[in-house]
PDB file of C-alpha atoms and ligand atoms in Angstrom:
ATOM      1  CA  MET W   1      19.427   3.367 273.533  1.00 83.00           C
ATOM      2  CA  LYS W   2      18.821   6.668 275.495  1.00 89.00           C
ATOM      3  CA  ILE W   3      16.318   6.009 278.109  1.00 93.00           C
ATOM      4  CA  LEU W   4      14.733   8.907 280.271  1.00 97.00           C
ATOM      5  CA  PHE W   5      14.105   8.309 284.032  1.00 98.00           C
ATOM      6  CA  GLU W   6      11.924  10.519 285.752  1.00 97.00           C
ATOM      7  CA  THR W   7      13.198  11.391 289.261  1.00 97.00           C
ATOM      8  CA  GLY W   8      14.191  13.850 292.159  1.00 95.00           C
ATOM      9  CA  ASN W   9      16.345  11.264 294.012  1.00 96.00           C
ATOM     10  CA  GLN W  10      19.916  11.609 293.012  1.00 97.00           C
ATOM     11  CA  GLY W  11      20.613   8.037 294.853  1.00 97.00           C
ATOM     12  CA  LYS W  12      18.442   6.379 292.700  1.00 97.00           C
ATOM     13  CA  LEU W  13      19.355   7.973 289.213  1.00 98.00           C
ATOM     14  CA  LYS W  14      22.894   6.757 289.993  1.00 98.00           C
ATOM     15  CA  GLU W  15      21.644   3.279 290.885  1.00 98.00           C
ATOM     16  CA  VAL W  16      19.550   3.328 287.882  1.00 97.00           C
ATOM     17  CA  GLN W  17      22.170   4.869 285.562  1.00 97.00           C
ATOM     18  CA  ALA W  18      24.624   2.245 286.486  1.00 97.00           C
ATOM     19  CA  ILE W  19      22.413  -0.712 286.297  1.00 95.00           C
ATOM     20  CA  PHE W  20      21.389   0.404 282.203  1.00 94.00           C
ATOM     21  CA  GLY W  21      24.984   1.753 281.924  1.00 93.00           C
ATOM     22  CA  ALA W  22      26.305  -2.187 282.215  1.00 91.00           C
ATOM     23  CA  LEU W  23      23.651  -3.141 279.465  1.00 89.00           C
ATOM     24  CA  GLY W  24      24.761  -0.205 277.015  1.00 90.00           C
ATOM     25  CA  HIS W  25      22.124   2.132 277.739  1.00 91.00           C
ATOM     26  CA  GLU W  26      22.356   5.796 278.557  1.00 94.00           C
ATOM     27  CA  VAL W  27      19.870   7.087 281.312  1.00 96.00           C
ATOM     28  CA  GLU W  28      19.094  10.637 281.485  1.00 97.00           C
ATOM     29  CA  GLN W  29      17.241  12.369 284.161  1.00 98.00           C
ATOM     30  CA  LEU W  30      13.632  13.971 283.856  1.00 97.00           C
ATOM     31  CA  LYS W  31      12.533  16.156 286.336  1.00 94.00           C
ATOM     32  CA  ASP W  32       9.001  16.526 286.412  1.00 92.00           C
ATOM     33  CA  GLU W  33       7.378  15.190 289.679  1.00 90.00           C
ATOM     34  CA  TYR W  34       4.330  13.268 288.819  1.00 91.00           C
ATOM     35  CA  PRO W  35       1.332  13.677 291.393  1.00 89.00           C
ATOM     36  CA  GLU W  36       1.813  10.163 293.595  1.00 87.00           C
ATOM     37  CA  ILE W  37      -1.859   8.826 294.234  1.00 90.00           C
ATOM     38  CA  GLN W  38      -2.546   7.035 297.494  1.00 89.00           C
ATOM     39  CA  ALA W  39      -2.792   3.391 296.627  1.00 93.00           C
ATOM     40  CA  ASP W  40      -2.469  -0.042 298.300  1.00 93.00           C
ATOM     41  CA  THR W  41       0.085  -1.280 295.913  1.00 96.00           C
ATOM     42  CA  LEU W  42       3.373   0.331 294.338  1.00 97.00           C
ATOM     43  CA  GLU W  43       2.370  -1.086 291.130  1.00 97.00           C
ATOM     44  CA  GLU W  44      -0.954   1.319 291.014  1.00 97.00           C
ATOM     45  CA  VAL W  45       1.340   4.284 291.875  1.00 96.00           C
ATOM     46  CA  VAL W  46       3.714   3.348 289.097  1.00 97.00           C
ATOM     47  CA  VAL W  47       0.968   2.755 286.416  1.00 98.00           C
ATOM     48  CA  ALA W  48      -0.873   6.013 287.401  1.00 97.00           C
ATOM     49  CA  GLY W  49       2.367   8.330 287.160  1.00 97.00           C
ATOM     50  CA  LEU W  50       3.070   6.692 283.697  1.00 98.00           C
ATOM     51  CA  GLU W  51      -0.399   7.395 282.252  1.00 97.00           C
ATOM     52  CA  TRP W  52       0.383  11.058 283.662  1.00 97.00           C
ATOM     53  CA  LEU W  53       3.849  11.380 282.161  1.00 97.00           C
ATOM     54  CA  TRP W  54       2.956  10.131 279.005  1.00 97.00           C
ATOM     55  CA  ASN W  55      -0.443  12.245 278.681  1.00 96.00           C
ATOM     56  CA  LYS W  56       2.034  15.072 279.107  1.00 96.00           C
ATOM     57  CA  HIS W  57       5.189  14.088 277.246  1.00 95.00           C
ATOM     58  CA  LYS W  58       4.177  11.419 274.754  1.00 96.00           C
ATOM     59  CA  MET W  59       7.539  10.233 275.185  1.00 94.00           C
ATOM     60  CA  PRO W  60       9.301   6.773 276.350  1.00 95.00           C
ATOM     61  CA  ILE W  61       9.897   7.119 280.033  1.00 97.00           C
ATOM     62  CA  ILE W  62      10.836   4.859 283.193  1.00 98.00           C
ATOM     63  CA  ILE W  63       9.598   5.261 286.748  1.00 98.00           C
ATOM     64  CA  ASP W  64       9.665   3.300 290.010  1.00 97.00           C
ATOM     65  CA  ASP W  65       8.225   3.330 293.284  1.00 97.00           C
ATOM     66  CA  SER W  66       9.432   1.598 296.307  1.00 98.00           C
ATOM     67  CA  GLY W  67       9.093   1.027 299.941  1.00 98.00           C
ATOM     68  CA  ILE W  68      10.485  -0.975 303.066  1.00 98.00           C
ATOM     69  CA  PHE W  69       7.680  -3.588 304.488  1.00 98.00           C
ATOM     70  CA  ILE W  70       8.640  -4.376 307.974  1.00 98.00           C
ATOM     71  CA  HIS W  71       7.059  -7.835 309.189  1.00 98.00           C
ATOM     72  CA  SER W  72       6.648  -7.235 312.805  1.00 97.00           C
ATOM     73  CA  LEU W  73       4.976  -4.049 311.954  1.00 97.00           C
ATOM     74  CA  LYS W  74       2.681  -5.821 309.848  1.00 97.00           C
ATOM     75  CA  GLY W  75       4.281  -4.222 306.852  1.00 97.00           C
ATOM     76  CA  PHE W  76       4.566  -0.814 307.880  1.00 97.00           C
ATOM     77  CA  PRO W  77       5.748   1.523 306.489  1.00 97.00           C
ATOM     78  CA  GLY W  78       5.126   0.088 303.230  1.00 97.00           C
ATOM     79  CA  VAL W  79       3.594   2.187 300.562  1.00 95.00           C
ATOM     80  CA  TYR W  80       3.706   5.199 303.182  1.00 95.00           C
ATOM     81  CA  SER W  81       7.707   5.038 303.209  1.00 97.00           C
ATOM     82  CA  ALA W  82       8.202   8.339 301.574  1.00 95.00           C
ATOM     83  CA  TYR W  83       5.992   9.936 304.060  1.00 95.00           C
ATOM     84  CA  VAL W  84       7.383   8.058 307.356  1.00 97.00           C
ATOM     85  CA  PHE W  85      11.161   8.764 305.937  1.00 98.00           C
ATOM     86  CA  LYS W  86      10.367  12.754 305.577  1.00 97.00           C
ATOM     87  CA  THR W  87       8.280  12.876 309.015  1.00 97.00           C
ATOM     88  CA  LEU W  88      10.155  10.232 311.489  1.00 97.00           C
ATOM     89  CA  GLY W  89      13.318   9.091 309.218  1.00 98.00           C
ATOM     90  CA  CYS W  90      15.446   5.995 310.306  1.00 98.00           C
ATOM     91  CA  PRO W  91      15.566   7.241 313.818  1.00 98.00           C
ATOM     92  CA  GLY W  92      11.874   7.119 314.291  1.00 97.00           C
ATOM     93  CA  ILE W  93      11.617   3.321 312.616  1.00 98.00           C
ATOM     94  CA  LEU W  94      14.529   2.429 315.173  1.00 98.00           C
ATOM     95  CA  LYS W  95      12.394   3.646 318.149  1.00 97.00           C
ATOM     96  CA  GLN W  96       9.182   2.009 316.704  1.00 96.00           C
ATOM     97  CA  MET W  97      11.291  -1.142 316.936  1.00 97.00           C
ATOM     98  CA  GLU W  98      12.799  -0.996 320.186  1.00 97.00           C
ATOM     99  CA  GLY W  99      12.234  -4.280 322.271  1.00 97.00           C
ATOM    100  CA  ILE W 100      11.361  -5.927 319.237  1.00 97.00           C
ATOM    101  CA  ASP W 101      13.153  -9.127 318.234  1.00 97.00           C
ATOM    102  CA  GLU W 102      11.347  -9.982 315.122  1.00 98.00           C
ATOM    103  CA  ARG W 103      13.654  -7.921 312.765  1.00 98.00           C
ATOM    104  CA  LYS W 104      12.516  -9.155 309.256  1.00 98.00           C
ATOM    105  CA  ALA W 105      11.912  -6.684 306.613  1.00 98.00           C
ATOM    106  CA  GLU W 106      11.944  -6.522 302.720  1.00 98.00           C
ATOM    107  CA  PHE W 107      12.285  -3.633 300.302  1.00 98.00           C
ATOM    108  CA  LYS W 108      10.333  -3.908 297.503  1.00 98.00           C
ATOM    109  CA  CYS W 109      10.420  -1.954 294.020  1.00 98.00           C
ATOM    110  CA  CYS W 110       7.794  -1.842 291.144  1.00 98.00           C
ATOM    111  CA  ALA W 111       9.835  -0.443 287.955  1.00 98.00           C
ATOM    112  CA  GLY W 112       7.783   0.910 285.143  1.00 98.00           C
ATOM    113  CA  TYR W 113       8.278   1.903 281.527  1.00 97.00           C
ATOM    114  CA  VAL W 114       5.758   3.428 279.132  1.00 97.00           C
ATOM    115  CA  ASP W 115       6.879   2.579 275.260  1.00 95.00           C
ATOM    116  CA  SER W 116       6.712   5.295 272.139  1.00 93.00           C
ATOM    117  CA  GLU W 117       3.184   4.147 271.765  1.00 95.00           C
ATOM    118  CA  GLY W 118       2.200   4.648 275.389  1.00 96.00           C
ATOM    119  CA  LYS W 119       1.953   0.910 276.419  1.00 97.00           C
ATOM    120  CA  ILE W 120       2.806   0.330 280.110  1.00 98.00           C
ATOM    121  CA  THR W 121       5.004  -2.646 281.300  1.00 97.00           C
ATOM    122  CA  THR W 122       6.048  -2.937 284.919  1.00 98.00           C
ATOM    123  CA  THR W 123       8.179  -5.452 286.651  1.00 98.00           C
ATOM    124  CA  SER W 124       9.015  -5.854 290.349  1.00 98.00           C
ATOM    125  CA  GLY W 125      12.084  -6.766 292.586  1.00 98.00           C
ATOM    126  CA  VAL W 126      12.058  -7.578 296.376  1.00 98.00           C
ATOM    127  CA  CYS W 127      15.158  -7.926 298.571  1.00 98.00           C
ATOM    128  CA  GLN W 128      14.738  -9.734 302.160  1.00 98.00           C
ATOM    129  CA  GLY W 129      16.644  -8.325 305.084  1.00 98.00           C
ATOM    130  CA  ARG W 130      16.609  -6.826 308.356  1.00 98.00           C
ATOM    131  CA  ILE W 131      16.534  -3.764 310.323  1.00 98.00           C
ATOM    132  CA  ILE W 132      19.251  -3.694 312.697  1.00 98.00           C
ATOM    133  CA  SER W 133      19.081  -1.401 315.925  1.00 97.00           C
ATOM    134  CA  GLU W 134      21.421   1.445 314.863  1.00 98.00           C
ATOM    135  CA  MET W 135      22.337   3.306 311.788  1.00 98.00           C
ATOM    136  CA  ARG W 136      25.202   2.501 309.950  1.00 98.00           C
ATOM    137  CA  GLY W 137      27.460   3.468 306.855  1.00 98.00           C
ATOM    138  CA  SER W 138      26.970   6.889 304.822  1.00 97.00           C
ATOM    139  CA  GLY W 139      26.364   5.685 301.245  1.00 97.00           C
ATOM    140  CA  GLY W 140      22.899   5.122 299.620  1.00 96.00           C
ATOM    141  CA  PHE W 141      19.965   7.176 300.554  1.00 97.00           C
ATOM    142  CA  GLY W 142      16.575   6.656 302.806  1.00 98.00           C
ATOM    143  CA  TYR W 143      16.446   3.631 304.962  1.00 98.00           C
ATOM    144  CA  ASP W 144      19.918   2.223 303.656  1.00 98.00           C
ATOM    145  CA  PRO W 145      21.618   2.473 307.004  1.00 98.00           C
ATOM    146  CA  ILE W 146      19.235   0.516 309.119  1.00 98.00           C
ATOM    147  CA  PHE W 147      18.847  -2.319 306.300  1.00 98.00           C
ATOM    148  CA  VAL W 148      21.157  -5.318 306.186  1.00 98.00           C
ATOM    149  CA  PRO W 149      20.080  -7.670 303.532  1.00 98.00           C
ATOM    150  CA  GLU W 150      19.759 -11.415 303.876  1.00 98.00           C
ATOM    151  CA  SER W 151      23.048 -13.469 304.078  1.00 96.00           C
ATOM    152  CA  HIS W 152      25.068 -10.158 304.585  1.00 98.00           C
ATOM    153  CA  GLU W 153      26.279  -8.196 307.570  1.00 97.00           C
ATOM    154  CA  GLU W 154      26.504  -4.970 306.097  1.00 98.00           C
ATOM    155  CA  THR W 155      23.928  -2.266 305.612  1.00 98.00           C
ATOM    156  CA  PHE W 156      23.197  -1.192 302.238  1.00 98.00           C
ATOM    157  CA  ALA W 157      24.651   2.307 303.324  1.00 98.00           C
ATOM    158  CA  GLN W 158      28.045   0.508 303.673  1.00 98.00           C
ATOM    159  CA  MET W 159      28.205  -1.183 300.498  1.00 98.00           C
ATOM    160  CA  ASP W 160      29.265   0.279 297.151  1.00 97.00           C
ATOM    161  CA  LEU W 161      26.906   0.809 294.490  1.00 97.00           C
ATOM    162  CA  GLU W 162      27.483  -2.049 292.391  1.00 96.00           C
ATOM    163  CA  GLU W 163      27.075  -4.180 295.693  1.00 97.00           C
ATOM    164  CA  LYS W 164      23.733  -2.901 296.542  1.00 98.00           C
ATOM    165  CA  ASN W 165      22.461  -2.930 292.917  1.00 98.00           C
ATOM    166  CA  THR W 166      23.596  -6.745 292.754  1.00 97.00           C
ATOM    167  CA  LEU W 167      21.045  -7.472 295.736  1.00 98.00           C
ATOM    168  CA  SER W 168      18.915  -4.695 295.778  1.00 98.00           C
ATOM    169  CA  HIS W 169      15.287  -4.691 295.026  1.00 98.00           C
ATOM    170  CA  ARG W 170      15.503  -1.933 292.539  1.00 98.00           C
ATOM    171  CA  GLY W 171      18.259  -3.692 290.871  1.00 98.00           C
ATOM    172  CA  ARG W 172      16.189  -6.934 290.393  1.00 98.00           C
ATOM    173  CA  ALA W 173      13.428  -4.730 289.087  1.00 98.00           C
ATOM    174  CA  PHE W 174      15.273  -2.658 286.771  1.00 98.00           C
ATOM    175  CA  ARG W 175      17.237  -5.721 285.210  1.00 97.00           C
ATOM    176  CA  SER W 176      13.804  -7.754 284.627  1.00 96.00           C
ATOM    177  CA  LEU W 177      12.271  -4.559 282.959  1.00 97.00           C
ATOM    178  CA  ALA W 178      15.770  -3.955 280.944  1.00 95.00           C
ATOM    179  CA  GLU W 179      14.945  -7.537 279.557  1.00 93.00           C
ATOM    180  CA  THR W 180      11.228  -7.123 278.795  1.00 92.00           C
ATOM    181  CA  MET W 181      12.426  -3.818 277.074  1.00 88.00           C
ATOM    182  CA  GLY W 182      15.015  -5.563 275.080  1.00 75.00           C
ATOM    183  CA  LYS W 183      12.350  -8.165 273.734  1.00 70.00           C
ATOM    184  CA  GLU W 184      10.196  -5.451 272.343  1.00 65.00           C
TER     185      GLU W 184
HETATM  186  P1  IMP M   1       9.807   6.321 296.568  1.00 59.24           P
HETATM  187  O1  IMP M   1      10.216   5.081 295.990  1.00 59.24           O
HETATM  188  O2  IMP M   1      10.568   7.586 296.116  1.00 59.24           O
HETATM  189  O3  IMP M   1       8.582   6.855 296.670  1.00 59.24           O
HETATM  190  O4  IMP M   1      10.539   6.135 298.037  1.00 59.24           O
HETATM  191  C1  IMP M   1       9.747   5.567 298.839  1.00 59.24           C
HETATM  192  C2  IMP M   1      10.715   5.701 300.309  1.00 59.24           C
HETATM  193  O5  IMP M   1      11.483   4.357 300.410  1.00 59.24           O
HETATM  194  C3  IMP M   1      11.627   7.309 300.331  1.00 59.24           C
HETATM  195  O6  IMP M   1      11.962   7.798 301.733  1.00 59.24           O
HETATM  196  C4  IMP M   1      13.121   6.384 299.788  1.00 59.24           C
HETATM  197  O7  IMP M   1      13.973   6.890 300.488  1.00 59.24           O
HETATM  198  C5  IMP M   1      12.863   4.991 300.429  1.00 59.24           C
HETATM  199  N1  IMP M   1      13.488   4.095 299.541  1.00 59.24           N
HETATM  200  C6  IMP M   1      13.332   3.843 298.193  1.00 59.24           C
HETATM  201  N2  IMP M   1      14.318   2.974 297.795  1.00 59.24           N
HETATM  202  C7  IMP M   1      15.105   2.818 298.788  1.00 59.24           C
HETATM  203  C8  IMP M   1      16.551   2.444 298.845  1.00 59.24           C
HETATM  204  O8  IMP M   1      16.875   1.525 298.010  1.00 59.24           O
HETATM  205  N3  IMP M   1      17.123   2.277 300.095  1.00 59.24           N
HETATM  206  C9  IMP M   1      16.606   3.200 301.229  1.00 59.24           C
HETATM  207  N4  IMP M   1      15.703   3.696 301.289  1.00 59.24           N
HETATM  208  C10 IMP M   1      14.638   3.996 299.449  1.00 59.24           C
END
């Protein structure tokens, strides 16, 4: 099956192509940025995005919305992760965390699919881990250099794409989305 994935993020594109590729599906990029609503949950953002894309294209499309939730910062940056990354980046997060011993964090991803009839399905994936005190690695994107998943020593930015996909919030969310799509 050929699947359209709306994203402007090449890192996400490669990850999702590998996840669906392993299941025998081809993922093509659709570049048509949908307006991201301000909402309390990733799922609300995904549903609103898919409704907008469906009204415009009337075609099956997948998207995702993700964020990093840092326990000691009460879940910040969470749904504001994209804005915080653009303004403060990884160095800004490390600065916020200076002197804080409690480093637990989780990445969350909500993946969504609108089918050929406009029906929307969403799934989610979580990856628990911790924020380290310096940036490590050159792979991946976004907050990858400062996040080490639970039971591991390397950051996502030090792992290859397959290893990140096995553990990541996005890998988990899209594998379960693929399972749901396969049952329809
Ligand atoms: P969005 O899903 O594109 O809105 O992403 C929100 C923010 O979180 C962006 O700044 C991304 O770079 C970052 N982000 C999302 N997923 C990941 C990931 O897998 N690794 C690192 N950063 C991520």
